[in-house]
């Protein structure tokens, strides 16, 4: 019996991790991590070609859209609830 290889991915934040896990489930894959692994780690068993040609490119596309959405929402919340200027901190010479 052939078992697909494991692909281990580590994410920078919960939004990326949750998106990847949801995308795996959409394709009938069950994301998991081993006891003792960091919460940011997700492992999935799938053919390498599927991960490289379908799953990962789709994740990158959705992640870019999620990032843009969260960035817009953050700016709006800060502008409306905290302060109108959502610009970055100014840089000064040392």
PDB file of N, CA and C in Angstrom:
ATOM      1  N   UNK A   1       0.849  -1.195   0.000  1.00  0.00           N
ATOM      2  CA  UNK A   1       0.000   0.000   0.000  1.00  0.00           C
ATOM      3  C   UNK A   1       0.883   1.243   0.000  1.00  0.00           C
ATOM      4  N   UNK A   2       0.701   2.075  -0.983  1.00  0.00           N
ATOM      5  CA  UNK A   2       1.493   3.301  -1.110  1.00  0.00           C
ATOM      6  C   UNK A   2       0.854   4.426  -0.314  1.00  0.00           C
ATOM      7  N   UNK A   3       1.664   5.104   0.472  1.00  0.00           N
ATOM      8  CA  UNK A   3       1.192   6.278   1.218  1.00  0.00           C
ATOM      9  C   UNK A   3       1.866   7.502   0.636  1.00  0.00           C
ATOM     10  N   UNK A   4       1.065   8.546   0.425  1.00  0.00           N
ATOM     11  CA  UNK A   4       1.618   9.793  -0.094  1.00  0.00           C
ATOM     12  C   UNK A   4       2.631  10.361   0.887  1.00  0.00           C
ATOM     13  N   UNK A   5       3.614  11.089   0.382  1.00  0.00           N
ATOM     14  CA  UNK A   5       4.615  11.678   1.280  1.00  0.00           C
ATOM     15  C   UNK A   5       4.026  12.813   2.110  1.00  0.00           C
ATOM     16  N   UNK A   6       4.648  13.038   3.245  1.00  0.00           N
ATOM     17  CA  UNK A   6       4.257  14.165   4.091  1.00  0.00           C
ATOM     18  C   UNK A   6       4.910  15.441   3.572  1.00  0.00           C
ATOM     19  N   UNK A   7       4.139  16.507   3.597  1.00  0.00           N
ATOM     20  CA  UNK A   7       4.668  17.838   3.325  1.00  0.00           C
ATOM     21  C   UNK A   7       4.456  18.650   4.577  1.00  0.00           C
ATOM     22  N   UNK A   8       5.546  19.181   5.129  1.00  0.00           N
ATOM     23  CA  UNK A   8       5.482  19.983   6.353  1.00  0.00           C
ATOM     24  C   UNK A   8       5.680  21.447   5.995  1.00  0.00           C
ATOM     25  N   UNK A   9       4.781  22.296   6.495  1.00  0.00           N
ATOM     26  CA  UNK A   9       4.851  23.727   6.236  1.00  0.00           C
ATOM     27  C   UNK A   9       4.745  24.457   7.566  1.00  0.00           C
ATOM     28  N   UNK A  10       5.551  25.500   7.730  1.00  0.00           N
ATOM     29  CA  UNK A  10       5.491  26.332   8.929  1.00  0.00           C
ATOM     30  C   UNK A  10       5.044  27.726   8.514  1.00  0.00           C
ATOM     31  N   UNK A  11       4.080  28.254   9.233  1.00  0.00           N
ATOM     32  CA  UNK A  11       3.495  29.541   8.879  1.00  0.00           C
ATOM     33  C   UNK A  11       3.847  30.613   9.901  1.00  0.00           C
ATOM     34  N   UNK A  12       3.850  31.867   9.432  1.00  0.00           N
ATOM     35  CA  UNK A  12       4.229  33.000  10.277  1.00  0.00           C
ATOM     36  C   UNK A  12       3.114  33.418  11.227  1.00  0.00           C
ATOM     37  N   UNK A  13       1.858  33.168  10.847  1.00  0.00           N
ATOM     38  CA  UNK A  13       0.752  33.609  11.702  1.00  0.00           C
ATOM     39  C   UNK A  13      -0.434  32.669  11.564  1.00  0.00           C
ATOM     40  N   UNK A  14      -1.394  32.865  12.447  1.00  0.00           N
ATOM     41  CA  UNK A  14      -2.556  31.982  12.476  1.00  0.00           C
ATOM     42  C   UNK A  14      -3.414  32.097  11.223  1.00  0.00           C
ATOM     43  N   UNK A  15      -3.431  33.267  10.587  1.00  0.00           N
ATOM     44  CA  UNK A  15      -4.261  33.458   9.403  1.00  0.00           C
ATOM     45  C   UNK A  15      -3.762  32.593   8.257  1.00  0.00           C
ATOM     46  N   UNK A  16      -2.461  32.556   8.062  1.00  0.00           N
ATOM     47  CA  UNK A  16      -1.881  31.732   6.997  1.00  0.00           C
ATOM     48  C   UNK A  16      -2.106  30.249   7.291  1.00  0.00           C
ATOM     49  N   UNK A  17      -1.887  29.867   8.531  1.00  0.00           N
ATOM     50  CA  UNK A  17      -2.054  28.464   8.932  1.00  0.00           C
ATOM     51  C   UNK A  17      -3.499  28.022   8.734  1.00  0.00           C
ATOM     52  N   UNK A  18      -4.435  28.844   9.162  1.00  0.00           N
ATOM     53  CA  UNK A  18      -5.852  28.488   9.046  1.00  0.00           C
ATOM     54  C   UNK A  18      -6.287  28.417   7.580  1.00  0.00           C
ATOM     55  N   UNK A  19      -5.782  29.312   6.758  1.00  0.00           N
ATOM     56  CA  UNK A  19      -6.104  29.299   5.336  1.00  0.00           C
ATOM     57  C   UNK A  19      -5.599  28.010   4.685  1.00  0.00           C
ATOM     58  N   UNK A  20      -4.350  27.645   4.961  1.00  0.00           N
ATOM     59  CA  UNK A  20      -3.778  26.433   4.377  1.00  0.00           C
ATOM     60  C   UNK A  20      -4.556  25.196   4.821  1.00  0.00           C
ATOM     61  N   UNK A  21      -4.899  25.129   6.097  1.00  0.00           N
ATOM     62  CA  UNK A  21      -5.652  23.982   6.612  1.00  0.00           C
ATOM     63  C   UNK A  21      -7.022  23.888   5.931  1.00  0.00           C
ATOM     64  N   UNK A  22      -7.689  25.009   5.756  1.00  0.00           N
ATOM     65  CA  UNK A  22      -9.000  25.014   5.092  1.00  0.00           C
ATOM     66  C   UNK A  22      -8.874  24.577   3.635  1.00  0.00           C
ATOM     67  N   UNK A  23      -7.827  25.031   2.965  1.00  0.00           N
ATOM     68  CA  UNK A  23      -7.615  24.652   1.575  1.00  0.00           C
ATOM     69  C   UNK A  23      -7.348  23.146   1.467  1.00  0.00           C
ATOM     70  N   UNK A  24      -6.577  22.607   2.388  1.00  0.00           N
ATOM     71  CA  UNK A  24      -6.342  21.159   2.404  1.00  0.00           C
ATOM     72  C   UNK A  24      -7.668  20.414   2.540  1.00  0.00           C
ATOM     73  N   UNK A  25      -8.482  20.843   3.486  1.00  0.00           N
ATOM     74  CA  UNK A  25      -9.769  20.177   3.714  1.00  0.00           C
ATOM     75  C   UNK A  25     -10.678  20.270   2.493  1.00  0.00           C
ATOM     76  N   UNK A  26     -10.597  21.396   1.772  1.00  0.00           N
ATOM     77  CA  UNK A  26     -11.398  21.561   0.548  1.00  0.00           C
ATOM     78  C   UNK A  26     -11.096  20.439  -0.448  1.00  0.00           C
ATOM     79  N   UNK A  27      -9.851  19.985  -0.462  1.00  0.00           N
ATOM     80  CA  UNK A  27      -9.439  18.916  -1.375  1.00  0.00           C
ATOM     81  C   UNK A  27      -9.511  17.531  -0.730  1.00  0.00           C
ATOM     82  N   UNK A  28     -10.147  17.439   0.420  1.00  0.00           N
ATOM     83  CA  UNK A  28     -10.301  16.148   1.069  1.00  0.00           C
ATOM     84  C   UNK A  28      -9.066  15.664   1.800  1.00  0.00           C
ATOM     85  N   UNK A  29      -8.120  16.560   2.043  1.00  0.00           N
ATOM     86  CA  UNK A  29      -6.901  16.211   2.778  1.00  0.00           C
ATOM     87  C   UNK A  29      -7.073  16.596   4.241  1.00  0.00           C
ATOM     88  N   UNK A  30      -6.454  15.839   5.123  1.00  0.00           N
ATOM     89  CA  UNK A  30      -6.574  16.123   6.556  1.00  0.00           C
ATOM     90  C   UNK A  30      -5.264  16.697   7.090  1.00  0.00           C
ATOM     91  N   UNK A  31      -5.222  18.005   7.346  1.00  0.00           N
ATOM     92  CA  UNK A  31      -4.003  18.601   7.913  1.00  0.00           C
ATOM     93  C   UNK A  31      -3.829  18.170   9.368  1.00  0.00           C
ATOM     94  N   UNK A  32      -2.576  18.025   9.786  1.00  0.00           N
ATOM     95  CA  UNK A  32      -2.287  17.612  11.163  1.00  0.00           C
ATOM     96  C   UNK A  32      -0.915  18.112  11.557  1.00  0.00           C
ATOM     97  N   UNK A  33      -0.582  17.904  12.821  1.00  0.00           N
ATOM     98  CA  UNK A  33       0.771  18.119  13.317  1.00  0.00           C
ATOM     99  C   UNK A  33       1.008  17.081  14.393  1.00  0.00           C
ATOM    100  N   UNK A  34       2.257  16.778  14.636  1.00  0.00           N
ATOM    101  CA  UNK A  34       2.594  15.785  15.649  1.00  0.00           C
ATOM    102  C   UNK A  34       2.651  16.434  17.018  1.00  0.00           C
ATOM    103  N   UNK A  35       2.353  15.638  18.016  1.00  0.00           N
ATOM    104  CA  UNK A  35       2.427  16.112  19.396  1.00  0.00           C
ATOM    105  C   UNK A  35       3.810  16.695  19.646  1.00  0.00           C
ATOM    106  N   UNK A  36       3.845  17.877  20.223  1.00  0.00           N
ATOM    107  CA  UNK A  36       5.111  18.536  20.521  1.00  0.00           C
ATOM    108  C   UNK A  36       5.572  19.494  19.429  1.00  0.00           C
ATOM    109  N   UNK A  37       4.943  19.425  18.243  1.00  0.00           N
ATOM    110  CA  UNK A  37       5.315  20.380  17.196  1.00  0.00           C
ATOM    111  C   UNK A  37       4.667  21.723  17.480  1.00  0.00           C
ATOM    112  N   UNK A  38       5.301  22.760  16.983  1.00  0.00           N
ATOM    113  CA  UNK A  38       4.761  24.109  17.165  1.00  0.00           C
ATOM    114  C   UNK A  38       3.393  24.227  16.514  1.00  0.00           C
ATOM    115  N   UNK A  39       2.600  25.119  17.083  1.00  0.00           N
ATOM    116  CA  UNK A  39       1.250  25.370  16.601  1.00  0.00           C
ATOM    117  C   UNK A  39       1.261  25.922  15.179  1.00  0.00           C
ATOM    118  N   UNK A  40       2.380  26.495  14.765  1.00  0.00           N
ATOM    119  CA  UNK A  40       2.495  27.095  13.437  1.00  0.00           C
ATOM    120  C   UNK A  40       2.788  26.065  12.344  1.00  0.00           C
ATOM    121  N   UNK A  41       3.013  24.820  12.713  1.00  0.00           N
ATOM    122  CA  UNK A  41       3.349  23.766  11.770  1.00  0.00           C
ATOM    123  C   UNK A  41       2.095  23.026  11.308  1.00  0.00           C
ATOM    124  N   UNK A  42       2.031  22.759  10.018  1.00  0.00           N
ATOM    125  CA  UNK A  42       0.949  21.950   9.452  1.00  0.00           C
ATOM    126  C   UNK A  42       1.599  20.910   8.543  1.00  0.00           C
ATOM    127  N   UNK A  43       1.126  19.675   8.663  1.00  0.00           N
ATOM    128  CA  UNK A  43       1.601  18.589   7.807  1.00  0.00           C
ATOM    129  C   UNK A  43       0.398  18.058   7.045  1.00  0.00           C
ATOM    130  N   UNK A  44       0.636  17.694   5.790  1.00  0.00           N
ATOM    131  CA  UNK A  44      -0.416  17.095   4.970  1.00  0.00           C
ATOM    132  C   UNK A  44       0.201  15.984   4.138  1.00  0.00           C
ATOM    133  N   UNK A  45      -0.541  14.900   3.976  1.00  0.00           N
ATOM    134  CA  UNK A  45      -0.107  13.806   3.106  1.00  0.00           C
ATOM    135  C   UNK A  45      -0.814  13.954   1.767  1.00  0.00           C
ATOM    136  N   UNK A  46      -0.030  14.145   0.721  1.00  0.00           N
ATOM    137  CA  UNK A  46      -0.571  14.283  -0.627  1.00  0.00           C
ATOM    138  C   UNK A  46       0.558  14.039  -1.618  1.00  0.00           C
ATOM    139  N   UNK A  47       0.216  13.635  -2.822  1.00  0.00           N
ATOM    140  CA  UNK A  47       1.272  13.482  -3.827  1.00  0.00           C
ATOM    141  C   UNK A  47       2.035  14.792  -4.017  1.00  0.00           C
ATOM    142  N   UNK A  48       3.336  14.701  -4.098  1.00  0.00           N
ATOM    143  CA  UNK A  48       4.189  15.881  -4.226  1.00  0.00           C
ATOM    144  C   UNK A  48       3.767  16.743  -5.416  1.00  0.00           C
ATOM    145  N   UNK A  49       3.412  16.110  -6.530  1.00  0.00           N
ATOM    146  CA  UNK A  49       3.005  16.871  -7.713  1.00  0.00           C
ATOM    147  C   UNK A  49       1.738  17.679  -7.443  1.00  0.00           C
ATOM    148  N   UNK A  50       0.806  17.127  -6.667  1.00  0.00           N
ATOM    149  CA  UNK A  50      -0.414  17.858  -6.326  1.00  0.00           C
ATOM    150  C   UNK A  50      -0.085  19.068  -5.453  1.00  0.00           C
ATOM    151  N   UNK A  51       0.782  18.871  -4.467  1.00  0.00           N
ATOM    152  CA  UNK A  51       1.173  19.972  -3.578  1.00  0.00           C
ATOM    153  C   UNK A  51       1.854  21.076  -4.387  1.00  0.00           C
ATOM    154  N   UNK A  52       2.809  20.705  -5.231  1.00  0.00           N
ATOM    155  CA  UNK A  52       3.596  21.694  -5.971  1.00  0.00           C
ATOM    156  C   UNK A  52       2.828  22.376  -7.108  1.00  0.00           C
ATOM    157  N   UNK A  53       1.936  21.653  -7.765  1.00  0.00           N
ATOM    158  CA  UNK A  53       1.264  22.191  -8.950  1.00  0.00           C
ATOM    159  C   UNK A  53      -0.139  22.726  -8.703  1.00  0.00           C
ATOM    160  N   UNK A  54      -0.767  22.316  -7.615  1.00  0.00           N
ATOM    161  CA  UNK A  54      -2.145  22.736  -7.348  1.00  0.00           C
ATOM    162  C   UNK A  54      -2.278  23.413  -5.986  1.00  0.00           C
ATOM    163  N   UNK A  55      -1.992  22.663  -4.934  1.00  0.00           N
ATOM    164  CA  UNK A  55      -2.256  23.146  -3.574  1.00  0.00           C
ATOM    165  C   UNK A  55      -1.459  24.404  -3.226  1.00  0.00           C
ATOM    166  N   UNK A  56      -0.138  24.360  -3.411  1.00  0.00           N
ATOM    167  CA  UNK A  56       0.692  25.495  -3.011  1.00  0.00           C
ATOM    168  C   UNK A  56       0.443  26.742  -3.860  1.00  0.00           C
ATOM    169  N   UNK A  57       0.362  26.632  -5.199  1.00  0.00           N
ATOM    170  CA  UNK A  57       0.052  27.838  -5.985  1.00  0.00           C
ATOM    171  C   UNK A  57      -1.301  28.454  -5.612  1.00  0.00           C
ATOM    172  N   UNK A  58      -2.298  27.603  -5.360  1.00  0.00           N
ATOM    173  CA  UNK A  58      -3.610  28.126  -4.966  1.00  0.00           C
ATOM    174  C   UNK A  58      -3.528  28.789  -3.597  1.00  0.00           C
ATOM    175  N   UNK A  59      -2.777  28.170  -2.690  1.00  0.00           N
ATOM    176  CA  UNK A  59      -2.591  28.784  -1.366  1.00  0.00           C
ATOM    177  C   UNK A  59      -1.957  30.169  -1.507  1.00  0.00           C
ATOM    178  N   UNK A  60      -0.896  30.292  -2.316  1.00  0.00           N
ATOM    179  CA  UNK A  60      -0.211  31.583  -2.474  1.00  0.00           C
ATOM    180  C   UNK A  60      -1.151  32.651  -3.017  1.00  0.00           C
ATOM    181  N   UNK A  61      -2.007  32.274  -3.954  1.00  0.00           N
ATOM    182  CA  UNK A  61      -2.961  33.219  -4.517  1.00  0.00           C
ATOM    183  C   UNK A  61      -3.981  33.667  -3.461  1.00  0.00           C
ATOM    184  N   UNK A  62      -4.517  32.714  -2.717  1.00  0.00           N
ATOM    185  CA  UNK A  62      -5.493  33.035  -1.670  1.00  0.00           C
ATOM    186  C   UNK A  62      -4.841  33.804  -0.525  1.00  0.00           C
ATOM    187  N   UNK A  63      -3.596  33.463  -0.214  1.00  0.00           N
ATOM    188  CA  UNK A  63      -2.890  34.150   0.867  1.00  0.00           C
ATOM    189  C   UNK A  63      -2.672  35.617   0.516  1.00  0.00           C
ATOM    190  N   UNK A  64      -2.359  35.913  -0.727  1.00  0.00           N
ATOM    191  CA  UNK A  64      -2.177  37.303  -1.153  1.00  0.00           C
ATOM    192  C   UNK A  64      -3.488  38.065  -1.024  1.00  0.00           C
ATOM    193  N   UNK A  65      -4.595  37.431  -1.419  1.00  0.00           N
ATOM    194  CA  UNK A  65      -5.909  38.071  -1.293  1.00  0.00           C
ATOM    195  C   UNK A  65      -6.270  38.272   0.175  1.00  0.00           C
ATOM    196  N   UNK A  66      -5.992  37.281   1.023  1.00  0.00           N
ATOM    197  CA  UNK A  66      -6.271  37.407   2.453  1.00  0.00           C
ATOM    198  C   UNK A  66      -5.444  38.524   3.070  1.00  0.00           C
ATOM    199  N   UNK A  67      -4.170  38.596   2.700  1.00  0.00           N
ATOM    200  CA  UNK A  67      -3.289  39.639   3.225  1.00  0.00           C
ATOM    201  C   UNK A  67      -3.819  41.022   2.854  1.00  0.00           C
ATOM    202  N   UNK A  68      -4.219  41.205   1.609  1.00  0.00           N
ATOM    203  CA  UNK A  68      -4.759  42.494   1.162  1.00  0.00           C
ATOM    204  C   UNK A  68      -6.031  42.833   1.933  1.00  0.00           C
ATOM    205  N   UNK A  69      -6.897  41.850   2.111  1.00  0.00           N
ATOM    206  CA  UNK A  69      -8.153  42.067   2.838  1.00  0.00           C
ATOM    207  C   UNK A  69      -7.883  42.456   4.293  1.00  0.00           C
ATOM    208  N   UNK A  70      -7.005  41.710   4.962  1.00  0.00           N
ATOM    209  CA  UNK A  70      -6.699  42.009   6.364  1.00  0.00           C
ATOM    210  C   UNK A  70      -6.017  43.362   6.506  1.00  0.00           C
ATOM    211  N   UNK A  71      -5.173  43.729   5.553  1.00  0.00           N
ATOM    212  CA  UNK A  71      -4.504  45.026   5.583  1.00  0.00           C
ATOM    213  C   UNK A  71      -5.520  46.158   5.454  1.00  0.00           C
ATOM    214  N   UNK A  72      -6.458  46.017   4.510  1.00  0.00           N
ATOM    215  CA  UNK A  72      -7.509  47.025   4.344  1.00  0.00           C
ATOM    216  C   UNK A  72      -8.379  47.133   5.591  1.00  0.00           C
ATOM    217  N   UNK A  73      -8.749  45.992   6.152  1.00  0.00           N
ATOM    218  CA  UNK A  73      -9.584  45.993   7.358  1.00  0.00           C
ATOM    219  C   UNK A  73      -8.852  46.646   8.528  1.00  0.00           C
ATOM    220  N   UNK A  74      -7.568  46.356   8.676  1.00  0.00           N
ATOM    221  CA  UNK A  74      -6.770  46.949   9.754  1.00  0.00           C
ATOM    222  C   UNK A  74      -6.698  48.463   9.602  1.00  0.00           C
ATOM    223  N   UNK A  75      -6.415  48.936   8.392  1.00  0.00           N
ATOM    224  CA  UNK A  75      -6.364  50.383   8.143  1.00  0.00           C
ATOM    225  C   UNK A  75      -7.697  51.046   8.460  1.00  0.00           C
ATOM    226  N   UNK A  76      -8.785  50.417   8.025  1.00  0.00           N
ATOM    227  CA  UNK A  76     -10.115  50.995   8.260  1.00  0.00           C
ATOM    228  C   UNK A  76     -10.427  51.069   9.753  1.00  0.00           C
ATOM    229  N   UNK A  77     -10.149  50.002  10.479  1.00  0.00           N
ATOM    230  CA  UNK A  77     -10.425  49.978  11.912  1.00  0.00           C
ATOM    231  C   UNK A  77      -9.597  51.032  12.634  1.00  0.00           C
ATOM    232  N   UNK A  78      -8.315  51.132  12.311  1.00  0.00           N
ATOM    233  CA  UNK A  78      -7.450  52.141  12.949  1.00  0.00           C
ATOM    234  C   UNK A  78      -7.944  53.544  12.619  1.00  0.00           C
ATOM    235  N   UNK A  79      -8.237  53.778  11.344  1.00  0.00           N
ATOM    236  CA  UNK A  79      -8.675  55.103  10.903  1.00  0.00           C
ATOM    237  C   UNK A  79      -9.990  55.510  11.579  1.00  0.00           C
ATOM    238  N   UNK A  80     -10.939  54.579  11.693  1.00  0.00           N
ATOM    239  CA  UNK A  80     -12.256  54.892  12.238  1.00  0.00           C
ATOM    240  C   UNK A  80     -12.320  54.843  13.756  1.00  0.00           C
ATOM    241  N   UNK A  81     -11.526  54.005  14.387  1.00  0.00           N
ATOM    242  CA  UNK A  81     -11.658  53.786  15.825  1.00  0.00           C
ATOM    243  C   UNK A  81     -10.504  54.334  16.661  1.00  0.00           C
ATOM    244  N   UNK A  82      -9.339  54.537  16.042  1.00  0.00           N
ATOM    245  CA  UNK A  82      -8.170  54.951  16.814  1.00  0.00           C
ATOM    246  C   UNK A  82      -7.715  56.345  16.420  1.00  0.00           C
ATOM    247  N   UNK A  83      -7.278  56.493  15.174  1.00  0.00           N
ATOM    248  CA  UNK A  83      -6.782  57.790  14.714  1.00  0.00           C
ATOM    249  C   UNK A  83      -6.761  57.782  13.198  1.00  0.00           C
ATOM    250  N   UNK A  84      -7.055  58.907  12.604  1.00  0.00           N
ATOM    251  CA  UNK A  84      -7.185  59.012  11.159  1.00  0.00           C
ATOM    252  C   UNK A  84      -5.933  58.728  10.357  1.00  0.00           C
ATOM    253  N   UNK A  85      -4.756  58.919  10.936  1.00  0.00           N
ATOM    254  CA  UNK A  85      -3.498  58.693  10.216  1.00  0.00           C
ATOM    255  C   UNK A  85      -3.064  57.247  10.425  1.00  0.00           C
ATOM    256  N   UNK A  86      -3.074  56.468   9.346  1.00  0.00           N
ATOM    257  CA  UNK A  86      -2.675  55.065   9.448  1.00  0.00           C
ATOM    258  C   UNK A  86      -1.281  54.825   8.867  1.00  0.00           C
ATOM    259  N   UNK A  87      -0.547  55.922   8.625  1.00  0.00           N
ATOM    260  CA  UNK A  87       0.789  55.815   8.041  1.00  0.00           C
ATOM    261  C   UNK A  87       1.787  55.161   8.985  1.00  0.00           C
ATOM    262  N   UNK A  88       2.899  54.763   8.407  1.00  0.00           N
ATOM    263  CA  UNK A  88       3.983  54.154   9.175  1.00  0.00           C
ATOM    264  C   UNK A  88       4.704  55.220  10.008  1.00  0.00           C
ATOM    265  N   UNK A  89       5.448  54.791  11.010  1.00  0.00           N
ATOM    266  CA  UNK A  89       6.260  55.693  11.820  1.00  0.00           C
ATOM    267  C   UNK A  89       7.336  56.316  10.937  1.00  0.00           C
ATOM    268  N   UNK A  90       7.644  57.594  11.206  1.00  0.00           N
ATOM    269  CA  UNK A  90       8.686  58.274  10.429  1.00  0.00           C
ATOM    270  C   UNK A  90      10.056  57.741  10.800  1.00  0.00           C
ATOM    271  N   UNK A  91      10.939  57.757   9.830  1.00  0.00           N
ATOM    272  CA  UNK A  91      12.302  57.299  10.046  1.00  0.00           C
ATOM    273  C   UNK A  91      13.186  58.515  10.343  1.00  0.00           C
ATOM    274  N   UNK A  92      14.050  58.355  11.339  1.00  0.00           N
ATOM    275  CA  UNK A  92      14.985  59.439  11.702  1.00  0.00           C
ATOM    276  C   UNK A  92      16.410  58.943  11.578  1.00  0.00           C
ATOM    277  N   UNK A  93      17.306  59.878  11.341  1.00  0.00           N
ATOM    278  CA  UNK A  93      18.734  59.531  11.330  1.00  0.00           C
ATOM    279  C   UNK A  93      19.169  59.232  12.758  1.00  0.00           C
ATOM    280  N   UNK A  94      20.046  58.262  12.913  1.00  0.00           N
ATOM    281  CA  UNK A  94      20.518  57.785  14.195  1.00  0.00           C
ATOM    282  C   UNK A  94      21.012  58.820  15.097  1.00  0.00           C
TER     283      UNK A  94
END
